[in-house]
CSV table of C-alpha atoms in Angstrom, one decimal:
chain,number,residue,atom,x,y,z
A,1,MET,CA,-11.5,0.5,-77.5
A,2,LYS,CA,-14.6,-1.7,-76.8
A,3,ILE,CA,-14.6,-3.7,-73.6
A,4,SER,CA,-16.4,-7.1,-73.7
A,5,SER,CA,-19.2,-7.9,-71.4
A,6,LYS,CA,-17.1,-10.6,-69.7
A,7,LYS,CA,-14.2,-8.2,-68.9
A,8,MET,CA,-16.7,-5.6,-67.6
A,9,PHE,CA,-18.2,-8.2,-65.3
A,10,LEU,CA,-14.7,-9.2,-63.9
A,11,LEU,CA,-13.8,-5.5,-63.4
A,12,SER,CA,-17.0,-5.0,-61.4
A,13,ILE,CA,-16.3,-7.9,-59.2
A,14,SER,CA,-12.7,-6.8,-58.5
A,15,LEU,CA,-14.0,-3.3,-57.7
A,16,LEU,CA,-16.5,-4.6,-55.2
A,17,ILE,CA,-13.8,-6.7,-53.5
A,18,LEU,CA,-11.5,-3.7,-53.2
A,19,ILE,CA,-14.3,-1.6,-51.7
A,20,ALA,CA,-15.1,-4.4,-49.1
A,21,LEU,CA,-11.5,-4.7,-48.1
A,22,ALA,CA,-11.1,-1.0,-47.7
A,23,ALA,CA,-14.2,-0.9,-45.5
A,24,CYS,CA,-12.9,-3.7,-43.3
A,25,GLY,CA,-9.6,-1.8,-42.9
A,26,ASN,CA,-11.3,1.4,-41.8
A,27,GLN,CA,-13.4,-0.3,-39.1
A,28,SER,CA,-12.1,0.5,-35.6
A,29,GLU,CA,-11.2,-2.3,-33.2
A,30,PRO,CA,-14.1,-3.1,-30.8
A,31,ALA,CA,-13.5,-1.5,-27.4
A,32,GLY,CA,-13.6,-4.8,-25.6
A,33,LYS,CA,-10.6,-6.1,-27.6
A,34,LYS,CA,-8.2,-3.2,-26.8
A,35,GLU,CA,-5.5,-3.7,-24.2
A,36,GLU,CA,-6.2,-1.5,-21.2
A,37,ASN,CA,-2.5,-0.4,-21.0
A,38,GLN,CA,-1.8,-0.2,-24.7
A,39,THR,CA,0.9,2.3,-25.3
A,40,GLY,CA,0.7,4.6,-28.2
A,41,SER,CA,0.7,8.3,-28.9
A,42,ASP,CA,-1.3,8.9,-25.8
A,43,GLY,CA,0.2,6.3,-23.5
A,44,LEU,CA,-1.1,5.1,-20.2
A,45,ILE,CA,-2.5,7.9,-18.0
A,46,ILE,CA,-2.4,7.5,-14.2
A,47,THR,CA,-3.8,10.0,-11.7
A,48,ASN,CA,-1.8,10.1,-8.5
A,49,MET,CA,-2.1,12.6,-5.7
A,50,GLU,CA,-4.1,14.9,-8.0
A,51,ARG,CA,-1.4,14.8,-10.6
A,52,THR,CA,-1.8,13.2,-14.0
A,53,VAL,CA,1.2,11.2,-15.2
A,54,THR,CA,1.5,9.7,-18.7
A,55,TYR,CA,3.5,6.6,-19.3
A,56,THR,CA,4.6,5.7,-22.8
A,57,GLU,CA,6.8,2.8,-21.7
A,58,VAL,CA,7.3,0.6,-18.7
A,59,PRO,CA,9.8,1.9,-16.1
A,60,LYS,CA,13.1,0.0,-16.2
A,61,ARG,CA,15.1,1.5,-13.4
A,62,VAL,CA,13.1,1.8,-10.2
A,63,VAL,CA,13.9,2.9,-6.6
A,64,SER,CA,11.4,2.0,-4.0
A,65,LEU,CA,11.1,4.1,-0.8
A,66,ASN,CA,9.4,2.8,2.3
A,67,GLN,CA,8.8,-0.8,3.2
A,68,HIS,CA,5.2,-1.3,2.1
A,69,ALA,CA,6.1,0.1,-1.4
A,70,THR,CA,9.1,-2.2,-1.6
A,71,GLU,CA,7.0,-5.3,-0.7
A,72,ILE,CA,4.3,-4.4,-3.3
A,73,MET,CA,7.0,-4.3,-6.0
A,74,LEU,CA,8.4,-7.7,-4.8
A,75,ALA,CA,4.9,-9.2,-4.6
A,76,LEU,CA,4.3,-8.2,-8.2
A,77,GLY,CA,7.6,-9.9,-9.3
A,78,LEU,CA,9.2,-6.6,-10.3
A,79,GLU,CA,12.6,-7.1,-8.6
A,80,ASP,CA,14.5,-7.2,-11.9
A,81,SER,CA,13.4,-3.6,-12.5
A,82,MET,CA,14.6,-2.4,-9.1
A,83,VAL,CA,18.0,-0.6,-8.9
A,84,GLY,CA,17.6,0.5,-5.3
A,85,THR,CA,15.5,0.5,-2.2
A,86,ALA,CA,15.4,2.4,1.1
A,87,TYR,CA,13.6,2.9,4.4
A,88,LEU,CA,12.9,-0.5,5.9
A,89,ASP,CA,10.8,-0.3,9.1
A,90,ASP,CA,11.5,-3.9,10.2
A,91,GLN,CA,12.2,-7.3,8.7
A,92,ILE,CA,11.2,-7.9,5.1
A,93,LEU,CA,8.6,-10.6,4.6
A,94,PRO,CA,10.4,-14.0,4.6
A,95,GLU,CA,9.1,-15.0,1.2
A,96,PHE,CA,10.8,-11.9,-0.3
A,97,GLU,CA,14.2,-12.1,1.5
A,98,GLU,CA,16.1,-13.6,-1.4
A,99,LYS,CA,14.8,-11.1,-3.9
A,100,TYR,CA,15.3,-8.2,-1.5
A,101,ASN,CA,18.9,-9.2,-0.7
A,102,ASN,CA,19.8,-8.8,-4.4
A,103,ILE,CA,18.7,-5.2,-4.5
A,104,PRO,CA,21.1,-2.4,-3.4
A,105,VAL,CA,20.0,-0.8,-0.2
A,106,LEU,CA,20.6,2.9,-0.7
A,107,ALA,CA,20.1,4.1,2.9
A,108,LYS,CA,18.6,3.2,6.3
A,109,GLU,CA,16.0,5.9,5.8
A,110,TYR,CA,15.7,8.2,2.7
A,111,PRO,CA,18.9,8.4,0.7
A,112,SER,CA,20.6,11.7,-0.2
A,113,LYS,CA,19.7,13.2,-3.6
A,114,GLU,CA,23.2,12.4,-4.9
A,115,VAL,CA,22.9,8.7,-3.9
A,116,PHE,CA,19.4,8.5,-5.3
A,117,LEU,CA,20.3,10.1,-8.7
A,118,ALA,CA,23.5,8.0,-9.0
A,119,THR,CA,21.2,5.0,-9.6
A,120,GLU,CA,19.9,6.7,-12.7
A,121,PRO,CA,16.3,5.9,-11.9
A,122,ASP,CA,13.4,6.5,-14.3
A,123,PHE,CA,10.8,5.8,-11.6
A,124,ALA,CA,10.5,6.3,-7.8
A,125,TYR,CA,7.8,4.7,-5.7
A,126,ALA,CA,7.2,6.0,-2.2
A,127,GLY,CA,4.9,5.0,0.6
A,128,TRP,CA,4.8,8.5,2.1
A,129,LYS,CA,4.6,11.9,0.3
A,130,ASN,CA,7.5,13.3,2.5
A,131,ALA,CA,9.9,11.3,0.3
A,132,PHE,CA,9.5,13.9,-2.4
A,133,THR,CA,10.3,17.3,-0.9
A,134,GLU,CA,13.0,19.9,-1.5
A,135,LYS,CA,14.7,18.7,1.6
A,136,THR,CA,14.6,15.0,0.7
A,137,LEU,CA,14.8,13.6,-2.9
A,138,GLY,CA,13.2,16.6,-4.6
A,139,THR,CA,9.7,17.5,-5.5
A,140,VAL,CA,7.7,15.4,-8.0
A,141,GLU,CA,7.9,18.3,-10.4
A,142,GLU,CA,11.6,18.5,-10.1
A,143,LEU,CA,12.1,14.8,-10.6
A,144,GLU,CA,9.7,14.9,-13.6
A,145,GLU,CA,12.0,17.5,-15.3
A,146,LEU,CA,14.9,15.0,-14.8
A,147,GLY,CA,12.9,12.3,-16.5
A,148,ILE,CA,12.0,10.5,-13.3
A,149,LYS,CA,8.3,9.6,-12.9
A,150,THR,CA,6.9,9.1,-9.4
A,151,TYR,CA,4.1,7.3,-7.6
A,152,ILE,CA,3.1,8.0,-4.0
A,153,GLN,CA,0.9,5.4,-2.2
A,154,GLU,CA,-2.3,7.4,-2.0
A,155,SER,CA,-3.9,5.1,0.6
A,156,SER,CA,-1.0,6.0,3.0
A,157,ASN,CA,-1.6,9.7,2.6
A,158,LYS,CA,-5.2,10.2,3.4
A,159,THR,CA,-7.4,10.0,6.5
A,160,ALA,CA,-9.2,6.7,7.2
A,161,PRO,CA,-8.2,4.8,4.0
A,162,THR,CA,-10.0,1.5,3.2
A,163,LEU,CA,-8.8,-1.8,1.9
A,164,GLU,CA,-10.3,-0.9,-1.5
A,165,GLU,CA,-8.0,2.1,-1.7
A,166,VAL,CA,-5.0,-0.1,-0.9
A,167,TYR,CA,-6.1,-2.5,-3.7
A,168,LYS,CA,-6.4,0.5,-6.0
A,169,ASP,CA,-2.7,1.4,-5.4
A,170,ILE,CA,-1.6,-2.1,-6.0
A,171,GLY,CA,-3.7,-2.1,-9.2
A,172,ASN,CA,-2.1,1.1,-10.4
A,173,ILE,CA,1.4,-0.3,-10.0
A,174,GLY,CA,0.3,-3.3,-11.9
A,175,ARG,CA,-0.9,-1.1,-14.7
A,176,ILE,CA,2.2,1.0,-14.8
A,177,PHE,CA,4.4,-2.1,-15.2
A,178,HIS,CA,1.9,-4.0,-17.4
A,179,VAL,CA,1.5,-6.8,-14.8
A,180,GLU,CA,-2.2,-6.4,-14.3
A,181,LYS,CA,-2.9,-10.1,-14.0
A,182,LYS,CA,-0.3,-10.5,-11.3
A,183,ALA,CA,-1.7,-7.5,-9.4
A,184,GLU,CA,-5.2,-9.0,-9.6
A,185,GLU,CA,-3.8,-12.3,-8.3
A,186,VAL,CA,-2.2,-10.6,-5.3
A,187,ILE,CA,-5.4,-8.6,-4.5
A,188,ASN,CA,-7.6,-11.7,-4.8
A,189,GLN,CA,-5.3,-13.7,-2.5
A,190,MET,CA,-5.5,-10.9,0.0
A,191,LYS,CA,-9.3,-10.9,-0.1
A,192,LYS,CA,-9.4,-14.7,0.2
A,193,ASP,CA,-7.1,-14.6,3.3
A,194,ILE,CA,-9.1,-11.8,4.9
A,195,GLU,CA,-12.3,-13.6,4.3
A,196,GLU,CA,-10.9,-16.8,6.0
A,197,ILE,CA,-9.8,-14.8,9.1
A,198,THR,CA,-13.2,-13.0,9.5
A,199,ASN,CA,-15.1,-16.2,9.0
A,200,GLN,CA,-13.0,-17.8,11.8
A,201,ILE,CA,-13.7,-14.9,14.1
A,202,GLY,CA,-17.5,-15.2,13.4
A,203,ALA,CA,-20.0,-12.9,15.1
A,204,VAL,CA,-18.7,-10.5,17.8
A,205,GLU,CA,-21.4,-9.7,20.4
A,206,LYS,CA,-19.5,-7.0,22.2
A,207,PRO,CA,-16.6,-5.2,20.4
A,208,LEU,CA,-13.4,-4.9,22.4
A,209,ASN,CA,-12.1,-1.4,23.2
A,210,VAL,CA,-8.6,-1.1,21.8
A,211,PHE,CA,-5.9,1.4,22.5
A,212,VAL,CA,-3.0,1.6,20.0
A,213,TYR,CA,0.2,2.7,21.7
A,214,ASP,CA,2.9,3.9,19.3
A,215,SER,CA,5.2,5.9,21.6
A,216,GLY,CA,5.4,8.7,24.1
A,217,GLU,CA,5.9,9.0,27.9
A,218,ASP,CA,4.4,12.3,28.9
A,219,LYS,CA,1.7,12.0,26.2
A,220,PRO,CA,0.9,8.8,24.3
A,221,PHE,CA,1.1,9.0,20.5
A,222,THR,CA,-1.7,6.8,19.1
A,223,ALA,CA,-3.7,5.7,16.1
A,224,ALA,CA,-6.7,7.9,15.5
A,225,ASN,CA,-9.0,7.6,12.4
A,226,ASN,CA,-6.6,5.8,10.2
A,227,TYR,CA,-6.0,2.5,8.3
A,228,LEU,CA,-5.1,0.6,11.4
A,229,THR,CA,-8.4,1.7,12.9
A,230,ASN,CA,-10.1,0.2,9.9
A,231,LEU,CA,-8.3,-3.1,10.4
A,232,ILE,CA,-9.3,-3.2,14.0
A,233,LYS,CA,-12.9,-2.6,13.0
A,234,ILE,CA,-12.7,-5.5,10.4
A,235,VAL,CA,-11.9,-7.9,13.2
A,236,GLY,CA,-14.9,-6.8,15.3
A,237,ALA,CA,-13.2,-4.4,17.7
A,238,ARG,CA,-13.1,-0.6,18.1
A,239,ASN,CA,-10.2,1.9,18.4
A,240,ILE,CA,-11.0,4.1,21.4
A,241,PHE,CA,-9.7,7.2,19.6
A,242,ASP,CA,-11.4,6.7,16.3
A,243,ASP,CA,-13.3,9.9,16.8
A,244,ILE,CA,-10.2,12.0,16.2
A,245,GLN,CA,-10.3,13.1,12.6
A,246,LYS,CA,-6.7,12.6,11.6
A,247,GLY,CA,-4.3,9.6,11.2
A,248,TRP,CA,-2.2,9.8,14.3
A,249,ALA,CA,-2.5,12.0,17.4
A,250,ASP,CA,-1.1,12.9,20.8
A,251,VAL,CA,-3.6,12.3,23.5
A,252,SER,CA,-3.5,12.3,27.3
A,253,TRP,CA,-3.1,9.3,29.7
A,254,GLU,CA,-6.1,10.6,31.5
A,255,GLU,CA,-8.2,10.2,28.4
A,256,VAL,CA,-6.8,6.7,27.9
A,257,VAL,CA,-8.1,5.9,31.4
A,258,ASN,CA,-11.5,7.5,30.7
A,259,ARG,CA,-11.9,5.4,27.6
A,260,ASN,CA,-11.0,2.2,29.5
A,261,PRO,CA,-9.4,-0.1,26.8
A,262,ASP,CA,-9.7,-3.9,27.0
A,263,VAL,CA,-6.6,-4.4,24.9
A,264,ILE,CA,-3.5,-2.4,24.0
A,265,VAL,CA,-1.9,-2.9,20.6
A,266,ILE,CA,1.8,-2.0,20.9
A,267,ILE,CA,3.4,-0.8,17.6
A,268,ASP,CA,6.9,-2.4,17.2
A,269,TYR,CA,9.6,-0.4,15.5
A,270,GLY,CA,12.5,1.9,16.1
A,271,ASP,CA,15.1,2.0,18.9
A,272,ILE,CA,12.6,1.6,21.8
A,273,SER,CA,11.8,-2.1,22.2
A,274,VAL,CA,8.4,-3.7,22.8
A,275,LYS,CA,9.6,-4.8,26.2
A,276,GLN,CA,10.5,-1.2,27.1
A,277,LYS,CA,7.1,0.1,25.9
A,278,GLN,CA,5.3,-2.6,27.8
A,279,GLU,CA,7.2,-1.9,31.0
A,280,LEU,CA,6.3,1.8,30.7
A,281,LEU,CA,2.6,1.0,30.4
A,282,LEU,CA,2.7,-1.3,33.4
A,283,SER,CA,4.6,1.3,35.4
A,284,LYS,CA,2.0,4.0,34.9
A,285,LYS,CA,0.0,4.1,38.2
A,286,GLU,CA,-2.9,5.9,36.5
A,287,LEU,CA,-3.3,2.9,34.1
A,288,ALA,CA,-3.2,0.2,36.8
A,289,ASP,CA,-7.0,-0.3,36.9
A,290,ILE,CA,-7.9,-0.3,33.2
A,291,PRO,CA,-8.7,-3.9,32.0
A,292,ALA,CA,-5.9,-4.0,29.4
A,293,VAL,CA,-3.2,-3.3,32.0
A,294,LYS,CA,-4.8,-5.2,34.8
A,295,ASN,CA,-5.1,-8.4,32.6
A,296,LYS,CA,-1.9,-7.7,30.7
A,297,GLN,CA,-3.7,-7.8,27.4
A,298,PHE,CA,-1.1,-6.7,24.9
A,299,VAL,CA,-0.9,-7.4,21.2
A,300,ILE,CA,2.4,-6.7,19.4
A,301,LEU,CA,2.1,-5.4,15.8
A,302,PRO,CA,5.1,-4.5,13.6
A,303,LEU,CA,4.8,-1.0,12.1
A,304,SER,CA,5.1,-2.5,8.6
A,305,ALA,CA,1.9,-4.6,9.2
A,306,GLY,CA,0.0,-1.4,9.9
A,307,ALA,CA,1.0,0.2,6.7
A,308,GLU,CA,-1.1,0.3,3.6
A,309,GLY,CA,0.5,-2.5,1.6
A,310,ILE,CA,0.2,-6.3,1.1
A,311,ARG,CA,0.3,-7.1,4.8
A,312,ALA,CA,-3.4,-6.6,5.6
A,313,PRO,CA,-4.0,-10.4,6.1
A,314,TYR,CA,-1.0,-10.7,8.4
A,315,ALA,CA,-2.1,-7.7,10.4
A,316,LEU,CA,-5.6,-8.9,10.7
A,317,LYS,CA,-4.5,-12.4,11.8
A,318,THR,CA,-2.2,-10.9,14.4
A,319,LEU,CA,-5.0,-8.7,15.8
A,320,ALA,CA,-7.6,-11.5,15.7
A,321,GLU,CA,-5.3,-14.0,17.5
A,322,GLY,CA,-4.5,-11.5,20.1
A,323,PHE,CA,-8.2,-10.4,20.6
A,324,TYR,CA,-9.8,-13.8,20.4
A,325,PRO,CA,-7.1,-16.4,21.4
A,326,ASN,CA,-9.8,-19.1,22.0
A,327,LYS,CA,-10.9,-18.9,18.3
A,328,PHE,CA,-7.4,-19.6,16.9
């Protein structure tokens, strides 16, 4: 059968259109257009405490363990995903009280495995790595086998963590729950608040020497080279035990005297009150002549404020107001 020239022309045009459409369909999407947390066959990959965890969907039944992890969840607006919480060091931040009161509290400290598993969690978020051991809730590997993914606050489990490392943890939780924009908002607000505080302090000619008193009668337990030490540095002061290369340490009262602190930061938590701690410090004869005790220069800081969470601005303002009252 003979095909006319007109039909041949129309067939050629149609063929060219089909080839063009096929070529467009085979083009890959530009990298800049892809969603960072797009779930697919590979899922979202998060590296946490040297473990690689793949998320193919957003966790729906979450248990938070330790206060700073709980407050990060609440700050990101994830309370509807929380089926339980545990281990509050002190009062929850006032702006989160209503949300917190609607979440079941599983235990004063870490819950038993039975209580934890009864919530049927698919995700557990802890501030400290000791939440996931054979003696507590189970190892991360054991929980993974049960279909429970875990995240441990990395900045809380390393020596001398920085604010950037805290921001990274917050960002990772944002990625896991697909609330990256909210995480970015929280981080940016923290940075803004911190900048305002440091600007108000201004230049510090002579850094104050600071002793952090956590607990202990025969030997004081103190902050060494840790996150709180970094916060003290940000407000223009110096932790007198920042040369000890671990997070917290037992030292001697004699060494406290030798290092002659101008200010003592008392960590507020537990069954021993701030008043009792202060009375102990004032009763120590060997401390009588150090400037901090002689001038009763004490700054009270809740334990939760010194943890690697969203309270950095609160902690810095508390320290700054205590160190430089004339500037606030």
